[in-house]
Amino acid sequence: MNAPAERRRSLHGEWTSRLGFILALAGSAVGLGNIWRFPYLAGENGGGAFVLVYLVCVFAIGLPIMMSEVLIGRRGRRNPVRTMALLGEEESGTRAWGLVGLLGVFTGFLILSFYSVIGGWTVAYIVEAASGAFVSAGSEQVSQVFSDIVSRPLVAGTWHTVFMILTIGVVVLGVEQGLERAVRVLVPALVALLLVLLGYSMTTGRFLDGLVFLFEPRFEDLTGASVLAALGQAFFSLSVGMGAVMTYGAYLKDEESIPRSTVAVVLSDTSIALLSALVIFPIAFAHGLDPAAGPGLAFQSLPLAFGQMPGGVVVATLFFLLLSFAAWTSAISILEPAVAFVMETWNWTRPKAAIVVGAIIWAFGFATVMSFGPWSDIQFWRGTFFDNIDHLSNNIFLPIGGLVIVIFAGWVMARNSTADELDPQAGWGYRLWRFSARYVAPIAVTAMLLSYGFGLF
Ligand code: PFF
């Protein structure tokens, strides 16, 4: 039972090859979430037990949801709102499923508003690194560089603006021209540099402590809030739950294998997150930095390593350049669903949609800029404005979006429709997916949301 013929092709272009799709999806998944967010969350939540819950969430929940998003996207071949409405009508007679697409577009709006601010920090760090600001620097000097950037709205705001312009620029160029070409080189280069840094962190003398911190589960450190944080991080890092993966799936050719591509992406994303943590913690320990330092962790520990190593200026500059690229390829995928939605809904051109949507998100991003500066004392609910947006989008909205998507794929779509996209022979891999999509993922996400998400409101 194939999708109707008029939906065989995407409205916005297609990936030229399977590798192109894998790289684009990896470009979306690998970003600040791996190198900036994962290590500091692991640090704040006590390490090992958090990492274990995270890994279970990634493979038992995130992977089946990612497959669901790609298959839904490819079958609908529209923006997430219209795809969900179309398939909803086809499979169950109601277009109301489009609402989850709308939630996704809104979540993307919130996420990009802070993602671009942190992306701006990484761009600022390219300049700092190249100018030698970290050479032989101690932890105080490095912390000073950090706070000079993030706590001054004019500085952070300028870099946020630069980052947003870059993101809008690629989305204006479109899928084939802009994206696929960039990620081909950048993701492999980032991994290579992380390996160089791993070599350095092994020489700090605290590598073993880093390993223990990261992998020895101390379950007494695990709280409801940290379980929910691990779930939210799994969604955030894999880019699932808001329609970004669905949008990329819409540009995937019919003949490419969804299971193989998604497994490759999930494995790379997870390895890069663990690798970053293994680089960051030994350095932090060796220099007496607090692993629970929060959002500043990566920005304050890595420069210490760069400052000590031979050729550190070059390595540091390259590293922040690559990190900015990784953030950039992710940001593009956060903007794309909203842009595709606006283009299809109001018949806008791609440049107009990208510029208008991007500008609104950019303006909203200044609330995050301020929350690391003059507004850092304004605390409510979860903390600063940034903390609230971050919690709401990653720990609540992404899991809700993912839950509805996986229920749709597992329960609402006919078995034939999903098998047709994933594996027409319906082998063991397909049956495993369907079992997780019907039972494991929905039950686990619901349980975590109810007990830790809503229970904590
Ligand atoms: N996965 C990205 C990261 O780890 O940095 C962030 C992200 C991209 C989240 C795309 C959500 C999304 F739709």
PDB file of N, CA and C in Angstrom, residues 298-338:
ATOM      1  N   ALA A 298      31.281  23.706  29.257  1.00  0.00           N
ATOM      2  CA  ALA A 298      32.146  23.461  28.103  1.00  0.00           C
ATOM      3  C   ALA A 298      32.969  24.706  27.771  1.00  0.00           C
ATOM      4  N   PHE A 299      32.330  25.868  27.924  1.00  0.00           N
ATOM      5  CA  PHE A 299      33.005  27.108  27.550  1.00  0.00           C
ATOM      6  C   PHE A 299      34.105  27.491  28.532  1.00  0.00           C
ATOM      7  N   GLN A 300      34.055  26.892  29.721  1.00  0.00           N
ATOM      8  CA  GLN A 300      35.084  27.231  30.693  1.00  0.00           C
ATOM      9  C   GLN A 300      36.136  26.146  30.870  1.00  0.00           C
ATOM     10  N   SER A 301      35.812  24.909  30.463  1.00  0.00           N
ATOM     11  CA  SER A 301      36.815  23.865  30.664  1.00  0.00           C
ATOM     12  C   SER A 301      37.683  23.654  29.422  1.00  0.00           C
ATOM     13  N   LEU A 302      37.066  23.607  28.250  1.00  0.00           N
ATOM     14  CA  LEU A 302      37.866  23.331  27.054  1.00  0.00           C
ATOM     15  C   LEU A 302      38.984  24.349  26.826  1.00  0.00           C
ATOM     16  N   PRO A 303      38.699  25.647  26.988  1.00  0.00           N
ATOM     17  CA  PRO A 303      39.778  26.616  26.749  1.00  0.00           C
ATOM     18  C   PRO A 303      40.999  26.388  27.633  1.00  0.00           C
ATOM     19  N   LEU A 304      40.787  25.811  28.823  1.00  0.00           N
ATOM     20  CA  LEU A 304      41.943  25.529  29.686  1.00  0.00           C
ATOM     21  C   LEU A 304      42.875  24.539  29.003  1.00  0.00           C
ATOM     22  N   ALA A 305      42.278  23.546  28.360  1.00  0.00           N
ATOM     23  CA  ALA A 305      43.092  22.563  27.652  1.00  0.00           C
ATOM     24  C   ALA A 305      43.813  23.213  26.485  1.00  0.00           C
ATOM     25  N   PHE A 306      43.073  24.028  25.738  1.00  0.00           N
ATOM     26  CA  PHE A 306      43.690  24.685  24.586  1.00  0.00           C
ATOM     27  C   PHE A 306      44.859  25.552  25.027  1.00  0.00           C
ATOM     28  N   GLY A 307      44.696  26.207  26.174  1.00  0.00           N
ATOM     29  CA  GLY A 307      45.721  27.125  26.650  1.00  0.00           C
ATOM     30  C   GLY A 307      47.029  26.431  26.987  1.00  0.00           C
ATOM     31  N   GLN A 308      46.943  25.133  27.301  1.00  0.00           N
ATOM     32  CA  GLN A 308      48.144  24.402  27.732  1.00  0.00           C
ATOM     33  C   GLN A 308      48.836  23.638  26.614  1.00  0.00           C
ATOM     34  N   MET A 309      48.086  23.319  25.572  1.00  0.00           N
ATOM     35  CA  MET A 309      48.694  22.390  24.593  1.00  0.00           C
ATOM     36  C   MET A 309      49.495  23.125  23.524  1.00  0.00           C
ATOM     37  N   PRO A 310      50.485  22.439  22.965  1.00  0.00           N
ATOM     38  CA  PRO A 310      51.242  23.064  21.876  1.00  0.00           C
ATOM     39  C   PRO A 310      50.317  23.259  20.670  1.00  0.00           C
ATOM     40  N   GLY A 311      50.453  24.374  20.011  1.00  0.00           N
ATOM     41  CA  GLY A 311      49.585  24.650  18.858  1.00  0.00           C
ATOM     42  C   GLY A 311      48.159  24.933  19.287  1.00  0.00           C
ATOM     43  N   GLY A 312      47.992  25.280  20.573  1.00  0.00           N
ATOM     44  CA  GLY A 312      46.657  25.452  21.133  1.00  0.00           C
ATOM     45  C   GLY A 312      45.803  26.497  20.427  1.00  0.00           C
ATOM     46  N   VAL A 313      46.447  27.554  19.933  1.00  0.00           N
ATOM     47  CA  VAL A 313      45.657  28.603  19.289  1.00  0.00           C
ATOM     48  C   VAL A 313      44.967  28.061  18.045  1.00  0.00           C
ATOM     49  N   VAL A 314      45.718  27.293  17.283  1.00  0.00           N
ATOM     50  CA  VAL A 314      45.149  26.737  16.048  1.00  0.00           C
ATOM     51  C   VAL A 314      44.071  25.711  16.379  1.00  0.00           C
ATOM     52  N   VAL A 315      44.391  24.814  17.330  1.00  0.00           N
ATOM     53  CA  VAL A 315      43.420  23.781  17.671  1.00  0.00           C
ATOM     54  C   VAL A 315      42.137  24.417  18.220  1.00  0.00           C
ATOM     55  N   ALA A 316      42.301  25.414  19.083  1.00  0.00           N
ATOM     56  CA  ALA A 316      41.132  26.054  19.689  1.00  0.00           C
ATOM     57  C   ALA A 316      40.277  26.752  18.634  1.00  0.00           C
ATOM     58  N   THR A 317      40.954  27.470  17.737  1.00  0.00           N
ATOM     59  CA  THR A 317      40.209  28.183  16.711  1.00  0.00           C
ATOM     60  C   THR A 317      39.427  27.210  15.850  1.00  0.00           C
ATOM     61  N   LEU A 318      40.122  26.151  15.455  1.00  0.00           N
ATOM     62  CA  LEU A 318      39.463  25.133  14.632  1.00  0.00           C
ATOM     63  C   LEU A 318      38.287  24.508  15.364  1.00  0.00           C
ATOM     64  N   PHE A 319      38.506  24.223  16.654  1.00  0.00           N
ATOM     65  CA  PHE A 319      37.459  23.563  17.416  1.00  0.00           C
ATOM     66  C   PHE A 319      36.196  24.422  17.471  1.00  0.00           C
ATOM     67  N   PHE A 320      36.348  25.704  17.817  1.00  0.00           N
ATOM     68  CA  PHE A 320      35.147  26.532  17.922  1.00  0.00           C
ATOM     69  C   PHE A 320      34.533  26.818  16.559  1.00  0.00           C
ATOM     70  N   LEU A 321      35.374  26.796  15.553  1.00  0.00           N
ATOM     71  CA  LEU A 321      34.846  26.923  14.199  1.00  0.00           C
ATOM     72  C   LEU A 321      33.939  25.726  13.888  1.00  0.00           C
ATOM     73  N   LEU A 322      34.456  24.543  14.193  1.00  0.00           N
ATOM     74  CA  LEU A 322      33.670  23.341  13.913  1.00  0.00           C
ATOM     75  C   LEU A 322      32.425  23.257  14.794  1.00  0.00           C
ATOM     76  N   LEU A 323      32.577  23.668  16.056  1.00  0.00           N
ATOM     77  CA  LEU A 323      31.414  23.643  16.949  1.00  0.00           C
ATOM     78  C   LEU A 323      30.337  24.600  16.419  1.00  0.00           C
ATOM     79  N   SER A 324      30.787  25.764  15.915  1.00  0.00           N
ATOM     80  CA  SER A 324      29.810  26.693  15.340  1.00  0.00           C
ATOM     81  C   SER A 324      29.116  26.062  14.141  1.00  0.00           C
ATOM     82  N   PHE A 325      29.886  25.335  13.347  1.00  0.00           N
ATOM     83  CA  PHE A 325      29.269  24.681  12.190  1.00  0.00           C
ATOM     84  C   PHE A 325      28.265  23.624  12.636  1.00  0.00           C
ATOM     85  N   ALA A 326      28.649  22.854  13.664  1.00  0.00           N
ATOM     86  CA  ALA A 326      27.745  21.814  14.149  1.00  0.00           C
ATOM     87  C   ALA A 326      26.454  22.459  14.656  1.00  0.00           C
ATOM     88  N   ALA A 327      26.605  23.576  15.353  1.00  0.00           N
ATOM     89  CA  ALA A 327      25.429  24.276  15.864  1.00  0.00           C
ATOM     90  C   ALA A 327      24.601  24.824  14.701  1.00  0.00           C
ATOM     91  N   TRP A 328      25.303  25.284  13.699  1.00  0.00           N
ATOM     92  CA  TRP A 328      24.654  25.882  12.533  1.00  0.00           C
ATOM     93  C   TRP A 328      23.790  24.836  11.803  1.00  0.00           C
ATOM     94  N   THR A 329      24.362  23.650  11.544  1.00  0.00           N
ATOM     95  CA  THR A 329      23.593  22.631  10.818  1.00  0.00           C
ATOM     96  C   THR A 329      22.400  22.153  11.642  1.00  0.00           C
ATOM     97  N   SER A 330      22.487  22.263  12.966  1.00  0.00           N
ATOM     98  CA  SER A 330      21.328  21.917  13.787  1.00  0.00           C
ATOM     99  C   SER A 330      20.290  23.032  13.732  1.00  0.00           C
ATOM    100  N   ALA A 331      20.772  24.257  13.839  1.00  0.00           N
ATOM    101  CA  ALA A 331      19.842  25.395  13.843  1.00  0.00           C
ATOM    102  C   ALA A 331      19.016  25.433  12.561  1.00  0.00           C
ATOM    103  N   ILE A 332      19.681  25.097  11.455  1.00  0.00           N
ATOM    104  CA  ILE A 332      18.979  25.075  10.179  1.00  0.00           C
ATOM    105  C   ILE A 332      17.785  24.118  10.250  1.00  0.00           C
ATOM    106  N   SER A 333      18.024  22.958  10.872  1.00  0.00           N
ATOM    107  CA  SER A 333      16.955  21.963  10.923  1.00  0.00           C
ATOM    108  C   SER A 333      15.858  22.355  11.904  1.00  0.00           C
ATOM    109  N   ILE A 334      16.163  23.264  12.811  1.00  0.00           N
ATOM    110  CA  ILE A 334      15.112  23.727  13.728  1.00  0.00           C
ATOM    111  C   ILE A 334      14.227  24.754  13.012  1.00  0.00           C
ATOM    112  N   LEU A 335      14.846  25.533  12.131  1.00  0.00           N
ATOM    113  CA  LEU A 335      14.093  26.566  11.408  1.00  0.00           C
ATOM    114  C   LEU A 335      13.282  25.986  10.240  1.00  0.00           C
ATOM    115  N   GLU A 336      13.821  24.964   9.602  1.00  0.00           N
ATOM    116  CA  GLU A 336      13.213  24.447   8.372  1.00  0.00           C
ATOM    117  C   GLU A 336      11.726  24.048   8.495  1.00  0.00           C
ATOM    118  N   PRO A 337      11.298  23.334   9.567  1.00  0.00           N
ATOM    119  CA  PRO A 337       9.882  22.957   9.623  1.00  0.00           C
ATOM    120  C   PRO A 337       8.955  24.171   9.611  1.00  0.00           C
ATOM    121  N   ALA A 338       9.295  25.193  10.389  1.00  0.00           N
ATOM    122  CA  ALA A 338       8.437  26.380  10.443  1.00  0.00           C
ATOM    123  C   ALA A 338       8.399  27.065   9.083  1.00  0.00           C
TER     124      ALA A 338
END
